[in-house]
Short mmCIF file of C-alpha atoms in Angstrom, two decimals:
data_model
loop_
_atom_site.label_atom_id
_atom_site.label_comp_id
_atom_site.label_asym_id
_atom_site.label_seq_id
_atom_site.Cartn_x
_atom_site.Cartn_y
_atom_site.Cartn_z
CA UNK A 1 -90.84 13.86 3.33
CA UNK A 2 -90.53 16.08 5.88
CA UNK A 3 -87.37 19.10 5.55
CA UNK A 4 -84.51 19.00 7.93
CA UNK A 5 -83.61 21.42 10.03
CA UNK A 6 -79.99 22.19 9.13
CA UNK A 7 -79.17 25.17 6.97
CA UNK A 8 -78.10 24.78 3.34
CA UNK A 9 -74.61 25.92 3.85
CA UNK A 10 -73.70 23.35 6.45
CA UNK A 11 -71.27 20.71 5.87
CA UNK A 12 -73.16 18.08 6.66
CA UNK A 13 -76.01 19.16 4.45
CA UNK A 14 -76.57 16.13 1.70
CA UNK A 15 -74.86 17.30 -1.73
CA UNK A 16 -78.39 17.37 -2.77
CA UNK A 17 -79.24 20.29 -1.29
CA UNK A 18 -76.12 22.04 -2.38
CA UNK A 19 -76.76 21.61 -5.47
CA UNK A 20 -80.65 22.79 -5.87
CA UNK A 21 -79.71 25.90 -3.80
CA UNK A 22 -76.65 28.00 -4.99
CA UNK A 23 -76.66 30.62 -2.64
CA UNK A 24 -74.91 28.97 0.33
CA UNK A 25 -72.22 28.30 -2.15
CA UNK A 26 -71.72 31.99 -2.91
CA UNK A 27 -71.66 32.45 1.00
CA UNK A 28 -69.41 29.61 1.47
CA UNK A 29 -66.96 31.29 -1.12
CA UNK A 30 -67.13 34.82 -0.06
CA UNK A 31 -65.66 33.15 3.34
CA UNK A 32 -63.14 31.18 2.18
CA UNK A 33 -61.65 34.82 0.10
CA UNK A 34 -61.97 36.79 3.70
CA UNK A 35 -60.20 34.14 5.35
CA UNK A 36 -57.36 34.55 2.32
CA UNK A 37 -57.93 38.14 2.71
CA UNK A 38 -57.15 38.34 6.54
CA UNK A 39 -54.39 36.17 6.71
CA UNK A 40 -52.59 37.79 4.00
CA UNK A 41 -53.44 41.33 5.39
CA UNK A 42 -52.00 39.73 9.03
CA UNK A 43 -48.69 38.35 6.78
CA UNK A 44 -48.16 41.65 5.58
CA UNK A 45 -48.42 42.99 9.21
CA UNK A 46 -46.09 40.89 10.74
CA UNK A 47 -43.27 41.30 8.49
CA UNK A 48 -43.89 45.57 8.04
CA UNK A 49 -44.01 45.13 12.03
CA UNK A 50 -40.50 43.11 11.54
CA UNK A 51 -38.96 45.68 9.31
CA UNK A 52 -40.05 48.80 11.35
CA UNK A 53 -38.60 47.08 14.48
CA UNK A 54 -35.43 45.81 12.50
CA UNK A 55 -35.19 49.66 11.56
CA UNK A 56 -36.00 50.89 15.09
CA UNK A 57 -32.99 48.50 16.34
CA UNK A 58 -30.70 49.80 13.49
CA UNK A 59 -31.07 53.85 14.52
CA UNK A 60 -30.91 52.95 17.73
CA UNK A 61 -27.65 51.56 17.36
CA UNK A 62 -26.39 54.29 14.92
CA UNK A 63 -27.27 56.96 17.46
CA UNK A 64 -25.58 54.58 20.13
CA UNK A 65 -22.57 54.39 18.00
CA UNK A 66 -22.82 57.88 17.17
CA UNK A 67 -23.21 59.66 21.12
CA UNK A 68 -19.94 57.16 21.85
CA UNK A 69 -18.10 58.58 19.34
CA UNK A 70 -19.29 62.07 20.96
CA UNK A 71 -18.16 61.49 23.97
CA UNK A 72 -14.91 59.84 22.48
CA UNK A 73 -14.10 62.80 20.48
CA UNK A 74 -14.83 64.86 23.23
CA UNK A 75 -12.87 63.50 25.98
CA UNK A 76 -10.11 63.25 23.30
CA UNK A 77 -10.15 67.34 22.84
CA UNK A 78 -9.96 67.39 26.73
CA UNK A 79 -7.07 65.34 26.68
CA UNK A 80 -5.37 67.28 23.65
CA UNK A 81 -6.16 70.68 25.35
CA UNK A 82 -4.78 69.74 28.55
CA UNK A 83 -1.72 68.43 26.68
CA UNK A 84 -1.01 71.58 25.04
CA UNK A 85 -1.59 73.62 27.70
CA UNK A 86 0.79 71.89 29.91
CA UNK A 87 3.01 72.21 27.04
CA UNK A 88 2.66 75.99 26.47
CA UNK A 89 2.95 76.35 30.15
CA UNK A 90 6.44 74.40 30.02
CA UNK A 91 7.91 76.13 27.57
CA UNK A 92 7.12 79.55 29.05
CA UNK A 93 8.31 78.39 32.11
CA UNK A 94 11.56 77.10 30.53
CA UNK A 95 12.42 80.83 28.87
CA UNK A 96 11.15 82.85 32.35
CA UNK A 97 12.78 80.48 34.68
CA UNK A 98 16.57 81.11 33.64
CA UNK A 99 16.47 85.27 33.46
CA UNK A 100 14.49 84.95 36.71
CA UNK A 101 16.93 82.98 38.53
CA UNK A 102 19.70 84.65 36.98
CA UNK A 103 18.43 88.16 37.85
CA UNK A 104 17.44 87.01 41.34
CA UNK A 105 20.99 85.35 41.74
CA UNK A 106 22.59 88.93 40.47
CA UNK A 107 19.74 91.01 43.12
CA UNK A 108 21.13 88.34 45.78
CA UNK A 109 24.50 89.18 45.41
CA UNK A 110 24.62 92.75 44.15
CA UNK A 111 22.50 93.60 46.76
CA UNK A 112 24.48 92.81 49.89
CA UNK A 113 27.81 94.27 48.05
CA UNK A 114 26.14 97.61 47.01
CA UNK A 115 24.77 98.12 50.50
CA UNK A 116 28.34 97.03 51.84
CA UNK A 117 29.89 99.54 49.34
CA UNK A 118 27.43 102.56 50.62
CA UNK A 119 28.19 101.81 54.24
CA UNK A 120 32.50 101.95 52.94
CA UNK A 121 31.19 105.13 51.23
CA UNK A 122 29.06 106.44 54.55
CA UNK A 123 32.36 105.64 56.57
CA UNK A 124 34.99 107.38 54.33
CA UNK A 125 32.23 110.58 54.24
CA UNK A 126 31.77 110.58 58.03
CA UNK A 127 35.78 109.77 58.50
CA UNK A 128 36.60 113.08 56.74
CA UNK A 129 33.70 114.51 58.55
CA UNK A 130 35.63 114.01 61.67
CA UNK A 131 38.78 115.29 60.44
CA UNK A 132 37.21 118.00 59.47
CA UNK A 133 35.58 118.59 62.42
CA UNK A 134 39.21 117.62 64.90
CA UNK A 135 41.01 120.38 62.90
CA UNK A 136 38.03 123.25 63.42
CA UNK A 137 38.41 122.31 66.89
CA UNK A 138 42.12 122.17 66.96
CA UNK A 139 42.00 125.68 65.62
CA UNK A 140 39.00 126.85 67.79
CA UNK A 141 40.91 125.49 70.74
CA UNK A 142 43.88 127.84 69.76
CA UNK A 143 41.96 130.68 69.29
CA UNK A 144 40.29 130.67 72.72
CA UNK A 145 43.65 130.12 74.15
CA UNK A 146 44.95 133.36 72.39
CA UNK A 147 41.76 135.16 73.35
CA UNK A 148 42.40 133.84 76.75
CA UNK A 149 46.04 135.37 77.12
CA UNK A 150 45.34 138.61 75.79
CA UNK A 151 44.37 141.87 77.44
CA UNK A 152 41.05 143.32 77.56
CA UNK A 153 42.90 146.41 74.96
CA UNK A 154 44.23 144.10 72.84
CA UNK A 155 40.61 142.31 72.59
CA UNK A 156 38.71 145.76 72.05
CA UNK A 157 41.43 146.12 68.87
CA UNK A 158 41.41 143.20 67.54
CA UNK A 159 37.27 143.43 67.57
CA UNK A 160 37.31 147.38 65.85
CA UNK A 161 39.76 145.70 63.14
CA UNK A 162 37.93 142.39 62.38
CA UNK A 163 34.54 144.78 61.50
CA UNK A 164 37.05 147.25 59.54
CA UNK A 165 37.91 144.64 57.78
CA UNK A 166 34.83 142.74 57.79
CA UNK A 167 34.92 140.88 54.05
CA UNK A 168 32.99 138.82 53.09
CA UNK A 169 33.08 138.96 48.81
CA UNK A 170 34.83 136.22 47.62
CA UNK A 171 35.26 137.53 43.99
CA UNK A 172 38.25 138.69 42.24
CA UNK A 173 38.71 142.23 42.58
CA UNK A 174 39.62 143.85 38.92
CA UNK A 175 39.82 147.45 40.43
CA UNK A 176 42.65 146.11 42.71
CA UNK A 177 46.47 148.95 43.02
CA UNK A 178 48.31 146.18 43.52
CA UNK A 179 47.14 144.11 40.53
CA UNK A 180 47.67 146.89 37.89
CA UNK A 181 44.61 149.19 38.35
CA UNK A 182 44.81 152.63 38.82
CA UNK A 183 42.89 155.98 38.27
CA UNK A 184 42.06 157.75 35.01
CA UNK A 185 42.62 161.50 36.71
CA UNK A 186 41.37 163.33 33.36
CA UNK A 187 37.81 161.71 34.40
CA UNK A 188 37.81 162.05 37.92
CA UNK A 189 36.69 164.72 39.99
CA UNK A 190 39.04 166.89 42.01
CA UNK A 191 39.96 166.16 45.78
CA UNK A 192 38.31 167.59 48.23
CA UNK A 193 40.93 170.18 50.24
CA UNK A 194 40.07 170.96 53.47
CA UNK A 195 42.23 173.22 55.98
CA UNK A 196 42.47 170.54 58.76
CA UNK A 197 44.34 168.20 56.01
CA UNK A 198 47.07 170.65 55.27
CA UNK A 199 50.12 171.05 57.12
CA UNK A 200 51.23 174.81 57.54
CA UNK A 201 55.27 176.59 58.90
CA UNK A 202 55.00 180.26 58.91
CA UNK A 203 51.96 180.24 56.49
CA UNK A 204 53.90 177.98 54.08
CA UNK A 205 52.09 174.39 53.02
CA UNK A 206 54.51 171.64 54.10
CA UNK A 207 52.14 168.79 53.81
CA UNK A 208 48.99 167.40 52.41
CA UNK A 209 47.40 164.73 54.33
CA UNK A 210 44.19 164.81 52.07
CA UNK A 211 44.17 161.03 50.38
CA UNK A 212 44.53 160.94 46.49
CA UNK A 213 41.75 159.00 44.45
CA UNK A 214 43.41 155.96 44.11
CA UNK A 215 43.25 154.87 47.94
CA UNK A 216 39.98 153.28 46.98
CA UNK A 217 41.94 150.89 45.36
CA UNK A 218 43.44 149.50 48.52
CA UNK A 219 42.56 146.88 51.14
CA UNK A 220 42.85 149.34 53.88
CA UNK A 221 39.61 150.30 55.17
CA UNK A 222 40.13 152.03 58.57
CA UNK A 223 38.42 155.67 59.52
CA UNK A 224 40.06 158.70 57.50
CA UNK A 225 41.65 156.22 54.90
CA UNK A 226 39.51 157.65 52.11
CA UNK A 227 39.34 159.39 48.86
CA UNK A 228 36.94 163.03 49.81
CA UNK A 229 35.22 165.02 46.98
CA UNK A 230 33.48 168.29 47.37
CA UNK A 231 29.87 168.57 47.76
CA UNK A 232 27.59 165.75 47.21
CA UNK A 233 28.20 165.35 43.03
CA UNK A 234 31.44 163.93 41.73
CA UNK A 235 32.45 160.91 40.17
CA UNK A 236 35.59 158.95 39.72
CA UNK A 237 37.02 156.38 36.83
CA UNK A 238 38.83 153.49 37.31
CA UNK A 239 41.34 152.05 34.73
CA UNK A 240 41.35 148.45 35.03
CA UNK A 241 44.15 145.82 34.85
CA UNK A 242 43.03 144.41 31.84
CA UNK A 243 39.86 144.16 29.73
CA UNK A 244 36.99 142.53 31.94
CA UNK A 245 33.26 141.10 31.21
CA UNK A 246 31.89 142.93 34.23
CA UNK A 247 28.99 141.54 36.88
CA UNK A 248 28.99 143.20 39.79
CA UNK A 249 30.50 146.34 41.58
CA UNK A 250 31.17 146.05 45.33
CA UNK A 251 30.98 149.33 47.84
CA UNK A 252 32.73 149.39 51.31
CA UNK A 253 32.43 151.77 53.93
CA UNK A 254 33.23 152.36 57.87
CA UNK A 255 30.94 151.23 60.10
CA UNK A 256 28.69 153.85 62.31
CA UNK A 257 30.32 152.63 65.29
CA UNK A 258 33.94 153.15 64.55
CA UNK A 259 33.25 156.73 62.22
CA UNK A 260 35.19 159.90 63.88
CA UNK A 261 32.11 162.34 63.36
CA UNK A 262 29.71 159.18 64.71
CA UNK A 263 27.52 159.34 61.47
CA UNK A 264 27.19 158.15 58.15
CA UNK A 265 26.34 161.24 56.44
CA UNK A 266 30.12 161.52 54.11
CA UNK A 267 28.68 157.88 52.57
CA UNK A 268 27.78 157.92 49.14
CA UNK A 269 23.76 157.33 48.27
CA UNK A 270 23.33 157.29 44.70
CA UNK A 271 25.03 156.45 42.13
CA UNK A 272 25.29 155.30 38.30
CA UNK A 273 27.74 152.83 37.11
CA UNK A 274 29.15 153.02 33.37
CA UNK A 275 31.42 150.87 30.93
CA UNK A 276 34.09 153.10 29.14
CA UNK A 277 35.79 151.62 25.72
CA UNK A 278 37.08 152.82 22.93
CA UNK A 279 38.80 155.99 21.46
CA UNK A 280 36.78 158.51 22.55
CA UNK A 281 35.92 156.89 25.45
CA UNK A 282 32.47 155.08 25.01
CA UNK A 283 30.15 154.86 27.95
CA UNK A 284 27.85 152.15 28.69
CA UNK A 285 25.11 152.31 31.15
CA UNK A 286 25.52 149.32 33.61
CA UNK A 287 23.35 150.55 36.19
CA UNK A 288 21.83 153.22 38.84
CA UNK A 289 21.84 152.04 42.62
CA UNK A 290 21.68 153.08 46.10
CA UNK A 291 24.26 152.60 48.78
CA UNK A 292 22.98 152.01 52.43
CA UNK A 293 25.35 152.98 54.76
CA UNK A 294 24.15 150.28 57.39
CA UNK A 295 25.76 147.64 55.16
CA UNK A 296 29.07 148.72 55.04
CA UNK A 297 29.94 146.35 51.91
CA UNK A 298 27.37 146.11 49.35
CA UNK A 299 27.75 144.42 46.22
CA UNK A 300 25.62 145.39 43.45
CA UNK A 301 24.86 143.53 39.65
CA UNK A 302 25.72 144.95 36.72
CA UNK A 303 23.28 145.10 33.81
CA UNK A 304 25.64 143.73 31.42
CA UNK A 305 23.69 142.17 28.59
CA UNK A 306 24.89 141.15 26.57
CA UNK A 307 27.90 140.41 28.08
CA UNK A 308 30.44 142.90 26.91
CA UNK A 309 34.58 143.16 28.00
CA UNK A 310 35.58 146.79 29.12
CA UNK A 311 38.47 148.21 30.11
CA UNK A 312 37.55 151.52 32.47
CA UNK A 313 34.60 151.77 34.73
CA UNK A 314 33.11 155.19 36.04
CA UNK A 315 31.38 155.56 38.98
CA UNK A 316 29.18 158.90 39.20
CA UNK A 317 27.66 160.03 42.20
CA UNK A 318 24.75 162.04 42.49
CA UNK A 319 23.78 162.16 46.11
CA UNK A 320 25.39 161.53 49.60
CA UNK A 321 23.65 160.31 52.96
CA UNK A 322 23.31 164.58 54.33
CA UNK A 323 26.68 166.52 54.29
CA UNK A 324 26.64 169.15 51.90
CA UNK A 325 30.69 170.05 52.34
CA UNK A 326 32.11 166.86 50.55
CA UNK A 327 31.53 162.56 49.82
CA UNK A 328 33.80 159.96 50.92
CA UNK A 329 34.77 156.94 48.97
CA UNK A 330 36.43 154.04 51.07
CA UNK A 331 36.97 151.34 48.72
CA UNK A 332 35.65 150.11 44.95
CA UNK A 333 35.59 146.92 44.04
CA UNK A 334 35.11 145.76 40.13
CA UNK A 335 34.10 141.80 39.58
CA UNK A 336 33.86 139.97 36.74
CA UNK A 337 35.59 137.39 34.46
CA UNK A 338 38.36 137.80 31.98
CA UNK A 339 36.28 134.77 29.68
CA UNK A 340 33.23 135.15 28.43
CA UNK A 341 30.51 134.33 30.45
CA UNK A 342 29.86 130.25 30.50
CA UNK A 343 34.08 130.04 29.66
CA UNK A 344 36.34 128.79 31.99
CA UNK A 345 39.17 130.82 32.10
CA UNK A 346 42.28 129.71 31.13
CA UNK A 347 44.91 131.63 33.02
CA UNK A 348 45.15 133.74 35.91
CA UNK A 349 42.80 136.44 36.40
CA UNK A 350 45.60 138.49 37.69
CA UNK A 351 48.81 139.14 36.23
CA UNK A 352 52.09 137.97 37.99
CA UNK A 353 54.22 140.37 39.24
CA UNK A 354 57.95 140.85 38.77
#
């Protein structure tokens, strides 16, 4: 009998077959444990491919969640900030708001009553201005008027005595005859005596017209009113009214214009200037100087440091402006302070008279 044609593993093959030949049967089972094989291997796929998408879902949603709460937190600093800002800026504006108004209500009305009290103050200054001014002009106005009636003579005098008496120190005068000052004559040099200054009847002396030293302690500076000494050397000492921190020592003499021999040369040149104190007298350099007889009142500082009080004051010439017969001395003026310097004085610099 002839073999058939289909294979020994196929189903349809008679059991006969099967059974004489084993091999199909090992084939048969060998595919039946892939098949097992493959489907659990594809089991195991799908649910790994399950859990790894499960997971994938999961992060995703955590890092969702998490990027919301980001932005949550972050827009919830913004907020925060901006709240506390506009607080901080509130509150500073609540303490710097008050002092600012108040000093800006104070600038707003101070300032128009301070300007308004300057222009009161401007007014009053400028009012007395005026005044001021009305009664220089009153008294110009008078003046011219007097000038006006008076003769050409009585102008020409009244010229010559305004430069004799040309003053323009405004210090107290120490060294003053009528105040109590006078001249030490033991210290003093001797008059000059000249033959023009004495009067003569029957070659007997009547009169002396030569001034004594003290008329240097007088006001009255017109030509010839002087104290003469002989020669060019001589000095002269002044006892003071009363003890005096000296400063300065003021010179007068007559103008070229108005002078009898129509020069200068009688006019002392130069001179030293002492203190005199104590028992024997003490002296104290203040001072050498030169007199220029174009000025005719000089006043000169004393070199009295430190500031000492004395009682006499010598004046020593050494030199004259060219005559060798004798000096002239018009007037001597002694300044100072009866208080020590940077004291104000507390009573008058001069004593009353009876």
């Amino acid at each position: 009998m002839p073999r058939s044609s289909r294979s020994p593993g196929d189903p349809g093959a008679p059991l006969e077959d099967v059974a004489r030949n084993p091999r199909p049967r090992r084939i048969a089972q060998r595919g039946r444990n892939t098949s097992r094989m493959v489907e659990d291997t594809s089991s195991n796929m799908t649910w790994f491919t399950c859990f790894a998408c499960s997971l994938r879902t999961q992060a995703q949603q955590v890092l969702f969640n998490t990027c919301r709460c980001k932005l949550l937190c972050q827009k919830l600093m913004e907020k925060t900030g901006i709240l506390l800002l506009c607080a901080f800026g509130f509150w500073m504006f609540s303490i710097h708001l008050p002092s600012k108004m108040k000093v800006w209500q104070d600038d707003s009305i101070n300032g128009p009553l301070q300007s308004l009290r300057l222009y009161q103050e401007k007014v009053r200054h400028h009012s007395g201005e005026i005044q001021d001014l009305r009664g220089s002009m009153n008294l110009l106005i008078a003046k011219l008027q007097e000038m006006e009636a008076m003769s050409d003579e009585q102008k020409v005098a009244q010229k010559i005595m305004k430069m004799i008496h040309g003053d323009y120190i405004e210090k107290p005068d120490f060294a003053l005859k009528s105040t109590g000052a006078s001249i030490d004559f033991e210290h003093t040099s001797a008059t000059y005596n000249h033959e023009k200054a004495h009067s003569y009847w029957n070659w007997i002396q009547l009169w002396n017209y030569a001034q004594p030293p003290d008329v240097i302690l007088e006001p009255n500076v017109t030509p010839g009113n002087c104290w003469a000494f002989e020669g060019n050397r001589g000095q002269v000492t002044i006892q003071l009214a009363q003890k005096v921190y000296l400063s300065n020592l003021t010179l007068q003499h007559i103008p070229k214009t108005i002078s009898p021999s129509g020069s200068l040369d009688t006019a002392p040149k130069d001179f030293v200037i002492y203190g005199m104190e104590g028992s024997p007298k003490e002296e104290v350099f203040l001072g050498a100087f030169q007199f220029q007889p174009e000025n005719i009142i000089q006043m000169f500082p004393l070199q009295n440091q430190p500031a000492r009080a004395f009682g006499t004051v010598k004046v020593k010439i050494s030199s004259n402006w060219g005559n060798p017969a004798f000096t002239c001395l018009y007037r001597v003026r002694v300044h100072g302070s009866v208080a020590p310097p940077g004291e104000q004085p507390h009573q008058n610099p001069y004593p009353e008279r009876d």
